Amino acid sequence: MLIPYPARLTRRAGSCTPTGILAGPGTRGPARLLAACTGLPVVHNGPAIRLSLRPGFGPEEYTLEVTPEGALLTASTEAGLLAGVQTIRQLSPKLPCLSIRDAPRLPWRGVLLDVARHFMPLEFLREFVDLLALHKYNVLHLHLTDDQGWRIEIGGWPRLTGIGAWRAESMVGPAGSGVFDGVPHGGFYTQRELRGLVAFAAGRGVRIVPEIDLPGHVRAALAAYPSLGNRPSVALPVWTEWGISPDILGVHDGAFAFCRDVLTQVAAVFPAPYLHIGGDECPTTQWETSPVAQATAARLGVHPAELHPWFLGRLHDVVASLGRQAVCWDETGHAAGRLPAELIVTAWRDAAHGALAVARGHRVVMAPHTATYFDYRQSEDPGEPPREPVTTLADVYRFDPLAGGLPVSNGTTPGVLGTQAQLWTEHAPTPDHVRHLAFPRLCALAERAWSPPGRGYADFHQRLTGHLPRLRALGALPKERVRFAGAVPVPEKTVP
C-alpha cells in the first residue's frame, strides 16, 4: 500500500512489530519525527527501528531492512532518513519483512498552495505540510501575494497588510461572472509565524519556496501604495474579481526599491535556496502609455512590452544578490523577449513550453495546467469547481514530467528539476475545499515525481484503495461532501 512506490522493494516472509526506536549518532531529528508519527518511544532494548547515518547514498536515498527481530533505516543525509521515516509511517504498526532501496526520480517534488486568493489558517498549513511529507513531496510553493490579497508582513510597509490583506467581497464562480458574495475576506501571516512554519516543514524534509508575484498580479500592493504603479493618483481597492488585473508595477526607482526591500525581507524569513518572483500574466498596456516606461524602453532600444523580461532580469539580479536562485513562471504573449538563462522556469502552459525552456538552457519545473492544476474539476459532477477542463486521477498518473526523453537537471545543468501540483484557490475558500481538490490527485503526482516509470495505473489504484483509509484517519479528506459555488445568481448578493 506504499505511495509513492519505492524504487526497489523485495518482500520476505514474516513481520515485525517494533516496540521502540533506536537513534544512531546524528539521527535524533528523524527519530523524533518517527516517534511522533508512530507513537513509539525512543528506547534501547526490545524489537526496535534503528536509524543510522553512513556514507555511500545519494542526497535523499535510503535503505530499509525489516526482519522479525527489528528494522534498520540507513541513509547518508537527514533528508534520506526523513524519506525513510515516511515509508515506515505508511507500513506501521506491523512492519512486513522486506528490503527497500529507494531514491527519488526528481529532485523537486512540489505543491503550490495559493493563500492569496483565499487566506488559509496557519494550523491547516502545518497539517498540509505533514501530508506532503507523507507522500515524499519536498517543496511547498507558497503563493503569498496576488491582486486579491497580500499575505505576508513586511517591515516598513504597514499598509500591505493593513489594507492589501483585506478585500470587500469575492467573486462567485469563474472570472467575469459578475456575481459577488458581499462577504469581506482577508488575513495575513506575521514573519514570526512563517518562520515557525518553515521550521516545522524543515523537520519533515519539506522546504517552503515563497512566491511574491511581480510585476503583475500586484493590485493588492497598489491598493496599499498607489505610487508603486503607473497611475499614482488613482486610488484602487483590493481586487474582488478573478482573472488578470491590468494594474502592474511601474518602471521607476520607487517600484524597484520596493521589490528589493520585499524580496530581502522574504529571503530572511525563508532559507530555501529558491525564491519565486512570479512573472506571469503581466499585461503591458499601462507601460505602453506611461511616459516613464516609454522613456525606459527607448533608452533600452525595445518596445515597452519587452520591458517584462528586462524587469524579471532585474529581479533575478536582486534575488542572486541575496544568495538565492530566482524562479519564475513561463510565459507567452505577455512576455516578449528572452529571460536570463539562470532563471528557473515553472512551465505551466504545456509540456512543450517546458521542453523549449530546457532547450534554451533553463532548469525547469514541469507544471502543465492540463495535468497539474488541481483547481480543475475532477469529474463532470455538478458539485465540482467551475474550472475547465476535467483533470482526473488517471490523467495525473499518466503525466510524465520527463516525456520525450528530457534530461533531469542536477541542480545546475539545464533540464527538468522536477514537477509540482498547483492548488489555486479562487474557488476554494476553506481548507475542506483544498482537501477535496488535493486528494487523491496529489497521491498520483507524488508517485510520478518519486518512483521510476513502469508501474501501471491499475497497480497504483489498487494501492490507493488501501491508502484512502489512512488519509481519512489523518484528516486529509473532507468529512462531508464539499460543493463549489458556481456562476449562478445568488439572492441578496451584489452585482457591480
Coordinates of C-alpha atoms in Angstrom, one line a residue:
M1 CA 0.0 0.0 0.0
L2 CA 3.0 2.3 -0.3
I3 CA 2.5 5.6 -2.2
P4 CA 4.8 6.5 -3.8
Y5 CA 6.1 3.1 -4.6
P6 CA 9.8 2.5 -3.8
A7 CA 12.4 2.2 -6.5
R8 CA 13.3 -1.3 -5.4
L9 CA 11.4 -3.5 -2.9
T10 CA 11.8 -7.2 -2.1
R11 CA 9.2 -8.8 0.2
R12 CA 10.1 -11.6 2.6
A13 CA 8.1 -13.9 4.9
G14 CA 7.2 -12.7 8.3
S15 CA 6.7 -9.4 10.0
C16 CA 8.0 -7.2 12.9
T17 CA 6.1 -5.2 15.5
P18 CA 8.7 -2.8 16.9
T19 CA 8.3 -1.5 20.4
G20 CA 10.7 1.4 20.1
I21 CA 13.2 3.4 18.2
L22 CA 17.0 3.4 18.5
A23 CA 18.6 6.7 17.2
G24 CA 22.1 6.4 16.0
P25 CA 24.6 9.4 16.0
G26 CA 23.2 12.4 14.1
T27 CA 19.7 10.9 13.6
R28 CA 17.9 12.4 16.5
G29 CA 15.7 14.7 14.4
P30 CA 14.3 11.9 12.1
A31 CA 14.0 9.7 15.2
R32 CA 11.8 12.3 17.0
L33 CA 9.6 12.6 13.9
L34 CA 9.3 8.8 13.6
A35 CA 8.3 8.6 17.3
A36 CA 5.7 11.3 16.8
C37 CA 4.3 9.6 13.7
T38 CA 4.2 6.1 15.2
G39 CA 3.7 6.7 18.9
L40 CA 6.8 4.5 19.6
P41 CA 9.2 5.6 22.4
V42 CA 12.9 6.1 21.8
V43 CA 14.3 3.1 23.6
H44 CA 17.5 0.9 23.8
N45 CA 16.0 -2.6 24.1
G46 CA 13.4 -4.8 22.5
P47 CA 12.5 -5.0 18.8
A48 CA 13.4 -1.6 17.5
I49 CA 13.6 0.5 14.4
R50 CA 17.3 1.6 14.3
L51 CA 18.3 4.8 12.4
S52 CA 21.8 5.0 11.0
L53 CA 23.8 7.5 9.0
R54 CA 26.6 6.2 6.8
P55 CA 28.2 7.4 3.5
G56 CA 27.5 5.9 0.1
F57 CA 24.0 7.1 -0.6
G58 CA 22.5 9.8 -2.8
P59 CA 21.0 13.1 -1.3
E60 CA 17.6 11.5 -0.5
E61 CA 18.4 7.9 -0.9
Y62 CA 17.8 5.4 1.9
T63 CA 17.6 1.6 2.6
L64 CA 15.1 -0.1 4.9
E65 CA 15.7 -3.7 6.1
V66 CA 12.9 -5.3 8.1
T67 CA 13.4 -8.7 9.8
P68 CA 11.4 -10.3 12.6
E69 CA 14.0 -9.0 15.1
G70 CA 13.8 -5.4 14.0
A71 CA 14.2 -2.8 11.3
L72 CA 17.2 -0.8 10.1
L73 CA 16.8 2.5 8.3
T74 CA 20.1 3.8 6.7
A75 CA 20.9 6.9 4.7
S76 CA 23.8 9.4 4.2
T77 CA 21.7 12.5 4.9
E78 CA 18.9 13.6 7.1
A79 CA 16.7 14.1 4.0
G80 CA 17.2 10.4 3.2
L81 CA 16.3 9.3 6.7
L82 CA 13.2 11.6 6.6
A83 CA 12.1 9.9 3.4
G84 CA 12.5 6.5 5.0
V85 CA 10.6 7.6 8.1
Q86 CA 7.6 8.3 5.8
T87 CA 7.9 4.8 4.4
I88 CA 7.9 3.3 7.9
R89 CA 4.9 5.6 8.8
Q90 CA 2.9 4.0 5.9
L91 CA 3.9 0.5 6.9
S92 CA 3.2 0.8 10.6
P93 CA 2.3 -0.5 13.1
K94 CA 3.1 -4.1 11.9
L95 CA 6.1 -3.9 9.5
P96 CA 6.3 -6.6 6.9
C97 CA 9.7 -8.2 6.4
L98 CA 11.2 -6.6 3.3
S99 CA 14.2 -4.9 1.8
I100 CA 13.9 -1.5 0.2
R101 CA 16.5 0.6 -1.6
D102 CA 14.8 3.9 -2.6
A103 CA 15.6 7.2 -4.1
P104 CA 13.6 9.9 -5.9
R105 CA 13.3 10.2 -9.7
L106 CA 13.2 14.0 -9.5
P107 CA 14.8 16.4 -7.0
W108 CA 11.9 19.0 -7.0
R109 CA 8.6 17.4 -5.9
G110 CA 6.3 20.3 -5.1
V111 CA 2.8 21.6 -4.4
L112 CA 1.8 25.2 -4.8
L113 CA -0.8 26.4 -2.4
D114 CA -2.4 29.8 -3.2
V115 CA -3.1 31.6 0.1
A116 CA -3.5 35.0 -1.7
R117 CA -6.9 34.4 -3.2
H118 CA -8.2 32.8 0.0
F119 CA -6.3 33.0 3.2
M120 CA -5.7 29.7 4.9
P121 CA -5.3 29.2 8.7
L122 CA -1.8 28.6 9.9
E123 CA -2.8 25.3 11.6
F124 CA -4.1 24.0 8.2
L125 CA -0.7 24.9 6.6
R126 CA 1.0 22.7 9.2
E127 CA -1.4 19.8 8.6
F128 CA -0.9 20.2 4.8
V129 CA 2.9 20.2 5.1
D130 CA 2.7 16.9 7.1
L131 CA 0.6 15.3 4.4
L132 CA 3.0 16.5 1.7
A133 CA 5.9 14.9 3.7
L134 CA 3.9 11.6 4.0
H135 CA 3.9 11.4 0.2
K136 CA 7.6 12.4 -0.1
Y137 CA 7.0 15.9 -1.5
N138 CA 9.8 18.2 -0.6
V139 CA 8.6 21.6 -1.7
L140 CA 5.7 23.7 -0.6
H141 CA 5.4 26.6 -3.0
L142 CA 3.5 29.3 -1.1
H143 CA 1.8 31.8 -3.3
L144 CA 1.7 34.7 -0.8
T145 CA 0.6 37.7 -2.9
D146 CA -1.7 38.5 -5.7
D147 CA -4.4 41.0 -6.9
Q148 CA -6.8 39.8 -4.3
G149 CA -4.6 39.8 -1.2
W150 CA -1.2 40.4 0.3
R151 CA -0.5 37.7 3.0
I152 CA 3.0 38.4 4.4
E153 CA 4.0 41.1 6.9
I154 CA 6.7 43.3 5.6
G155 CA 8.5 45.7 7.9
G156 CA 8.3 49.4 6.9
W157 CA 5.3 48.8 4.6
P158 CA 2.4 48.5 7.1
R159 CA -0.4 49.2 4.5
L160 CA 0.5 46.0 2.7
T161 CA -1.2 44.1 5.4
G162 CA -3.3 46.9 6.9
I163 CA -5.0 47.5 3.5
G164 CA -3.7 45.0 1.0
A165 CA -4.6 41.9 3.0
W166 CA -8.3 42.7 3.0
R167 CA -10.9 42.8 0.3
A168 CA -14.6 43.9 0.4
E169 CA -16.0 40.7 -1.1
S170 CA -15.2 37.9 -3.5
M171 CA -16.4 37.0 -7.0
V172 CA -18.7 33.9 -7.1
G173 CA -17.9 31.5 -10.0
P174 CA -15.5 31.9 -12.8
A175 CA -13.8 35.2 -13.9
G176 CA -16.3 37.6 -15.4
S177 CA -19.3 36.1 -13.7
G178 CA -20.5 39.5 -12.4
V179 CA -21.7 37.9 -9.2
F180 CA -20.2 38.7 -5.8
D181 CA -20.8 37.3 -2.3
G182 CA -20.8 40.5 -0.3
V183 CA -18.6 39.0 2.4
P184 CA -15.3 40.7 3.4
H185 CA -12.3 38.4 3.3
G186 CA -8.7 38.7 4.5
G187 CA -5.8 37.7 6.7
F188 CA -2.0 37.6 6.8
Y189 CA 0.9 35.9 8.4
T190 CA 3.5 37.5 10.5
Q191 CA 7.1 36.9 9.8
R192 CA 7.4 35.1 13.1
E193 CA 4.5 32.8 12.2
L194 CA 6.1 32.0 8.9
R195 CA 9.5 31.3 10.4
G196 CA 7.7 28.8 12.7
L197 CA 6.1 27.1 9.7
V198 CA 9.5 26.9 7.9
A199 CA 11.0 25.2 10.9
F200 CA 8.0 22.8 11.2
A201 CA 8.4 21.9 7.5
A202 CA 12.2 21.5 7.6
G203 CA 11.7 18.9 10.4
R204 CA 9.8 16.9 7.8
G205 CA 12.1 17.4 4.9
V206 CA 9.9 20.0 3.2
R207 CA 11.3 23.4 2.1
I208 CA 9.0 26.3 1.7
V209 CA 9.5 28.3 -1.5
P210 CA 7.8 31.7 -1.2
E211 CA 6.3 33.5 -4.2
I212 CA 6.0 37.2 -4.4
D213 CA 4.2 37.7 -7.7
L214 CA 5.8 40.6 -9.7
P215 CA 5.4 42.8 -11.7
G216 CA 1.8 41.8 -12.5
H217 CA -0.8 40.4 -10.1
V218 CA 0.0 43.3 -7.7
R219 CA -3.3 45.0 -7.3
A220 CA -3.4 44.4 -3.6
A221 CA 0.0 46.1 -3.2
L222 CA -1.1 49.0 -5.4
A223 CA -4.2 49.4 -3.3
A224 CA -1.9 49.9 -0.3
Y225 CA 0.7 52.1 -2.2
P226 CA -0.6 53.6 -5.4
S227 CA 2.7 55.3 -6.1
L228 CA 4.2 51.9 -6.9
G229 CA 2.2 51.7 -10.1
N230 CA 1.7 53.6 -13.3
R231 CA -1.2 55.7 -12.1
P232 CA -0.2 57.1 -8.7
S233 CA -3.1 59.5 -8.5
V234 CA -5.7 56.7 -8.9
A235 CA -7.0 55.1 -5.7
L236 CA -7.6 51.4 -6.2
P237 CA -9.3 48.9 -3.9
V238 CA -8.0 45.4 -3.4
W239 CA -9.4 43.5 -6.4
T240 CA -12.5 41.5 -5.8
E241 CA -12.6 39.8 -9.2
W242 CA -10.8 36.8 -10.6
G243 CA -8.8 36.9 -13.7
I244 CA -6.0 39.3 -14.7
S245 CA -5.9 42.8 -13.4
P246 CA -4.5 45.4 -15.8
D247 CA -2.7 47.2 -13.0
I248 CA 1.0 46.4 -12.7
L249 CA 4.1 47.9 -11.1
G250 CA 5.7 51.0 -12.6
V251 CA 9.1 51.0 -14.2
H252 CA 10.7 53.5 -11.8
D253 CA 13.1 53.7 -8.9
G254 CA 10.4 53.6 -6.3
A255 CA 9.0 50.3 -7.6
F256 CA 12.4 48.7 -7.8
A257 CA 13.3 49.8 -4.3
F258 CA 10.0 48.3 -3.1
C259 CA 10.8 45.0 -4.8
R260 CA 14.3 44.9 -3.3
D261 CA 13.1 45.6 0.2
V262 CA 10.3 43.0 0.0
L263 CA 12.5 40.3 -1.5
T264 CA 15.2 41.0 1.0
Q265 CA 12.8 40.5 3.9
V266 CA 11.2 37.4 2.3
A267 CA 14.7 35.8 1.9
A268 CA 15.4 36.4 5.6
V269 CA 12.2 34.5 6.5
F270 CA 12.6 31.6 4.1
P271 CA 16.0 30.0 4.0
A272 CA 15.2 27.8 0.9
P273 CA 17.7 28.3 -1.9
Y274 CA 14.8 29.3 -4.2
L275 CA 12.7 32.4 -4.3
H276 CA 9.8 32.6 -6.8
I277 CA 9.2 36.1 -8.3
G278 CA 6.0 35.2 -10.3
G279 CA 6.3 37.0 -13.6
D280 CA 3.1 35.5 -15.1
E281 CA 0.1 37.3 -16.8
C282 CA 1.6 40.8 -16.8
P283 CA -0.4 42.9 -19.4
T284 CA 1.9 45.7 -20.5
T285 CA -0.7 48.2 -21.7
Q286 CA 0.0 50.6 -18.9
W287 CA 3.7 50.6 -19.7
E288 CA 2.8 51.4 -23.3
T289 CA 1.1 54.6 -22.2
S290 CA 3.4 55.5 -19.2
P291 CA 6.0 58.3 -20.0
V292 CA 8.4 56.7 -17.6
A293 CA 8.1 53.3 -19.1
Q294 CA 8.3 54.7 -22.6
A295 CA 11.5 56.6 -21.8
T296 CA 13.0 53.4 -20.3
A297 CA 12.1 51.3 -23.3
A298 CA 13.5 54.0 -25.6
R299 CA 16.8 54.0 -23.7
L300 CA 17.0 50.2 -23.9
G301 CA 16.0 50.2 -27.5
V302 CA 13.0 47.9 -27.0
H303 CA 9.2 48.1 -27.3
P304 CA 7.5 48.8 -23.9
A305 CA 6.1 45.2 -23.9
E306 CA 9.7 43.9 -23.9
L307 CA 10.3 45.6 -20.6
H308 CA 8.8 42.5 -19.0
P309 CA 11.8 40.1 -19.4
W310 CA 14.0 43.1 -18.6
F311 CA 12.1 43.6 -15.3
L312 CA 12.4 40.0 -14.5
G313 CA 16.1 40.1 -15.2
R314 CA 16.5 43.0 -12.6
L315 CA 14.5 40.9 -10.1
H316 CA 16.8 38.0 -10.9
D317 CA 19.8 40.1 -10.0
V318 CA 18.2 41.2 -6.7
V319 CA 17.5 37.6 -5.8
A320 CA 21.0 36.5 -6.8
S321 CA 22.5 39.2 -4.6
L322 CA 20.6 37.6 -1.7
G323 CA 22.2 34.3 -2.3
R324 CA 19.1 32.7 -3.8
Q325 CA 18.0 31.3 -7.1
A326 CA 15.1 33.1 -8.8
V327 CA 12.2 31.1 -10.2
C328 CA 9.5 32.5 -12.5
W329 CA 6.5 31.3 -14.5
D330 CA 7.0 30.5 -18.1
E331 CA 5.0 33.0 -20.2
T332 CA 4.0 33.6 -23.8
G333 CA 2.0 36.6 -25.1
H334 CA 2.7 38.8 -22.0
A335 CA 6.4 38.2 -22.0
A336 CA 8.1 39.1 -25.3
G337 CA 11.9 38.6 -25.3
R338 CA 14.3 36.3 -23.7
L339 CA 14.7 35.5 -20.0
P340 CA 18.1 35.2 -18.4
A341 CA 19.2 31.5 -18.7
E342 CA 19.9 31.4 -15.0
L343 CA 16.2 31.9 -14.2
I344 CA 14.5 28.6 -13.2
V345 CA 11.2 28.3 -15.2
T346 CA 8.0 26.9 -13.9
A347 CA 6.4 25.7 -17.2
W348 CA 2.6 25.9 -16.7
R349 CA 1.2 26.4 -20.1
D350 CA 2.0 23.0 -21.5
A351 CA 4.8 20.4 -21.5
A352 CA 6.1 21.7 -24.9
H353 CA 6.9 25.1 -23.3
G354 CA 8.9 23.2 -20.7
A355 CA 10.9 21.4 -23.3
L356 CA 11.6 24.6 -25.1
A357 CA 12.8 26.2 -21.9
V358 CA 15.2 23.3 -21.4
A359 CA 16.4 23.7 -24.9
R360 CA 17.0 27.4 -24.2
G361 CA 19.3 26.4 -21.3
H362 CA 16.9 26.7 -18.3
R363 CA 16.3 24.5 -15.4
V364 CA 12.5 23.7 -15.4
V365 CA 9.8 22.7 -13.0
M366 CA 7.2 20.9 -15.2
A367 CA 3.7 22.1 -14.2
P368 CA 1.5 22.0 -17.3
H369 CA -2.0 23.1 -16.3
T370 CA -3.8 20.2 -18.1
A371 CA -2.2 17.6 -15.7
T372 CA -1.1 19.6 -12.6
Y373 CA -3.8 22.3 -11.9
F374 CA -5.8 20.7 -9.2
D375 CA -8.3 23.6 -9.0
Y376 CA -9.7 22.0 -12.2
R377 CA -12.6 19.7 -11.7
Q378 CA -12.0 16.0 -11.2
S379 CA -15.2 14.9 -12.9
E380 CA -18.3 16.2 -14.6
D381 CA -20.1 16.1 -11.3
P382 CA -22.1 19.4 -10.9
G383 CA -20.7 19.9 -7.4
E384 CA -17.1 20.3 -8.8
P385 CA -15.5 23.8 -9.2
P386 CA -16.4 25.9 -12.2
R387 CA -13.0 25.3 -13.9
E388 CA -12.3 23.6 -17.2
P389 CA -11.0 21.2 -18.3
V390 CA -11.6 18.0 -16.3
T391 CA -8.4 16.6 -14.8
T392 CA -9.0 13.1 -13.5
L393 CA -6.9 11.0 -11.2
A394 CA -5.9 8.9 -14.2
D395 CA -4.9 12.0 -16.1
V396 CA -2.5 13.0 -13.3
Y397 CA -1.0 9.5 -13.0
R398 CA -0.3 9.3 -16.8
F399 CA 1.5 12.6 -16.9
D400 CA 5.3 12.1 -17.3
P401 CA 7.4 15.1 -16.4
L402 CA 10.3 13.6 -18.5
A403 CA 8.2 12.7 -21.6
G404 CA 10.2 12.8 -24.8
G405 CA 13.5 11.9 -23.0
L406 CA 14.0 15.2 -21.3
P407 CA 17.1 15.2 -19.0
V408 CA 16.9 15.5 -15.2
S409 CA 18.8 18.6 -14.0
N410 CA 21.4 18.0 -11.3
G411 CA 20.6 21.4 -9.9
T412 CA 22.9 23.4 -12.1
T413 CA 22.6 22.0 -15.6
P414 CA 19.7 22.6 -18.0
G415 CA 17.0 20.0 -17.6
V416 CA 13.9 19.1 -15.5
L417 CA 14.4 19.9 -11.9
G418 CA 11.0 18.3 -11.1
T419 CA 7.3 18.8 -11.1
Q420 CA 4.6 20.3 -8.9
A421 CA 0.9 20.5 -8.5
Q422 CA -1.0 23.8 -8.4
L423 CA -3.8 24.5 -5.9
W424 CA -5.2 27.9 -6.9
T425 CA -7.9 28.9 -4.5
E426 CA -10.3 31.3 -6.4
H427 CA -13.0 28.6 -5.9
A428 CA -11.6 27.0 -2.7
P429 CA -12.4 29.3 0.2
T430 CA -11.9 26.8 3.0
P431 CA -9.4 24.1 4.0
D432 CA -12.0 21.4 3.2
H433 CA -12.3 22.8 -0.4
V434 CA -8.5 22.4 -0.7
R435 CA -8.6 18.9 0.7
H436 CA -11.2 17.9 -1.8
L437 CA -9.2 19.3 -4.7
A438 CA -5.9 17.9 -3.5
F439 CA -6.6 14.3 -2.6
P440 CA -6.3 11.7 -4.0
R441 CA -4.7 13.5 -7.1
L442 CA -1.7 14.5 -5.0
C443 CA -1.0 10.8 -4.4
A444 CA -0.8 10.2 -8.1
L445 CA 1.6 13.1 -8.8
A446 CA 3.7 12.1 -5.8
E447 CA 4.3 8.7 -7.5
R448 CA 5.1 10.3 -10.9
A449 CA 7.7 12.6 -9.2
W450 CA 9.3 10.0 -6.9
S451 CA 9.0 6.5 -8.4
P452 CA 10.7 5.1 -11.5
P453 CA 8.3 4.8 -14.5
G454 CA 6.8 1.5 -15.5
R455 CA 4.1 0.7 -12.9
G456 CA 0.6 0.9 -14.4
Y457 CA -2.4 2.9 -13.2
A458 CA -4.3 -0.3 -12.2
D459 CA -1.5 -1.1 -9.8
F460 CA -1.5 2.4 -8.3
H461 CA -5.2 2.4 -8.0
Q462 CA -5.2 -0.9 -6.1
R463 CA -2.7 0.6 -3.6
L464 CA -4.6 3.8 -3.4
T465 CA -7.7 1.8 -2.2
G466 CA -5.7 0.7 0.8
H467 CA -4.2 4.2 1.3
L468 CA -7.5 6.1 1.5
P469 CA -8.4 4.9 5.0
R470 CA -5.1 6.3 6.2
L471 CA -5.9 9.6 4.5
R472 CA -9.3 9.7 6.2
A473 CA -7.7 9.0 9.6
L474 CA -5.2 11.8 9.1
G475 CA -8.0 14.3 8.2
A476 CA -6.7 14.7 4.6
L477 CA -10.2 14.2 3.1
P478 CA -13.2 16.3 3.9
K479 CA -15.6 14.7 6.4
E480 CA -18.6 15.9 4.5
R481 CA -19.3 16.4 0.8
V482 CA -17.9 19.7 -0.5
R483 CA -19.6 21.8 -3.1
F484 CA -18.2 24.7 -5.1
A485 CA -20.1 27.9 -5.8
G486 CA -20.7 28.4 -9.5
A487 CA -21.6 31.4 -11.6
V488 CA -25.3 31.4 -10.8
P489 CA -27.5 34.2 -9.5
V490 CA -27.2 34.4 -5.7
P491 CA -30.1 36.1 -3.8
E492 CA -29.1 39.3 -1.9
K493 CA -25.7 39.4 -3.4
T494 CA -24.1 42.5 -5.0
V495 CA -23.6 42.8 -8.7
P496 CA -21.3 45.6 -10.0

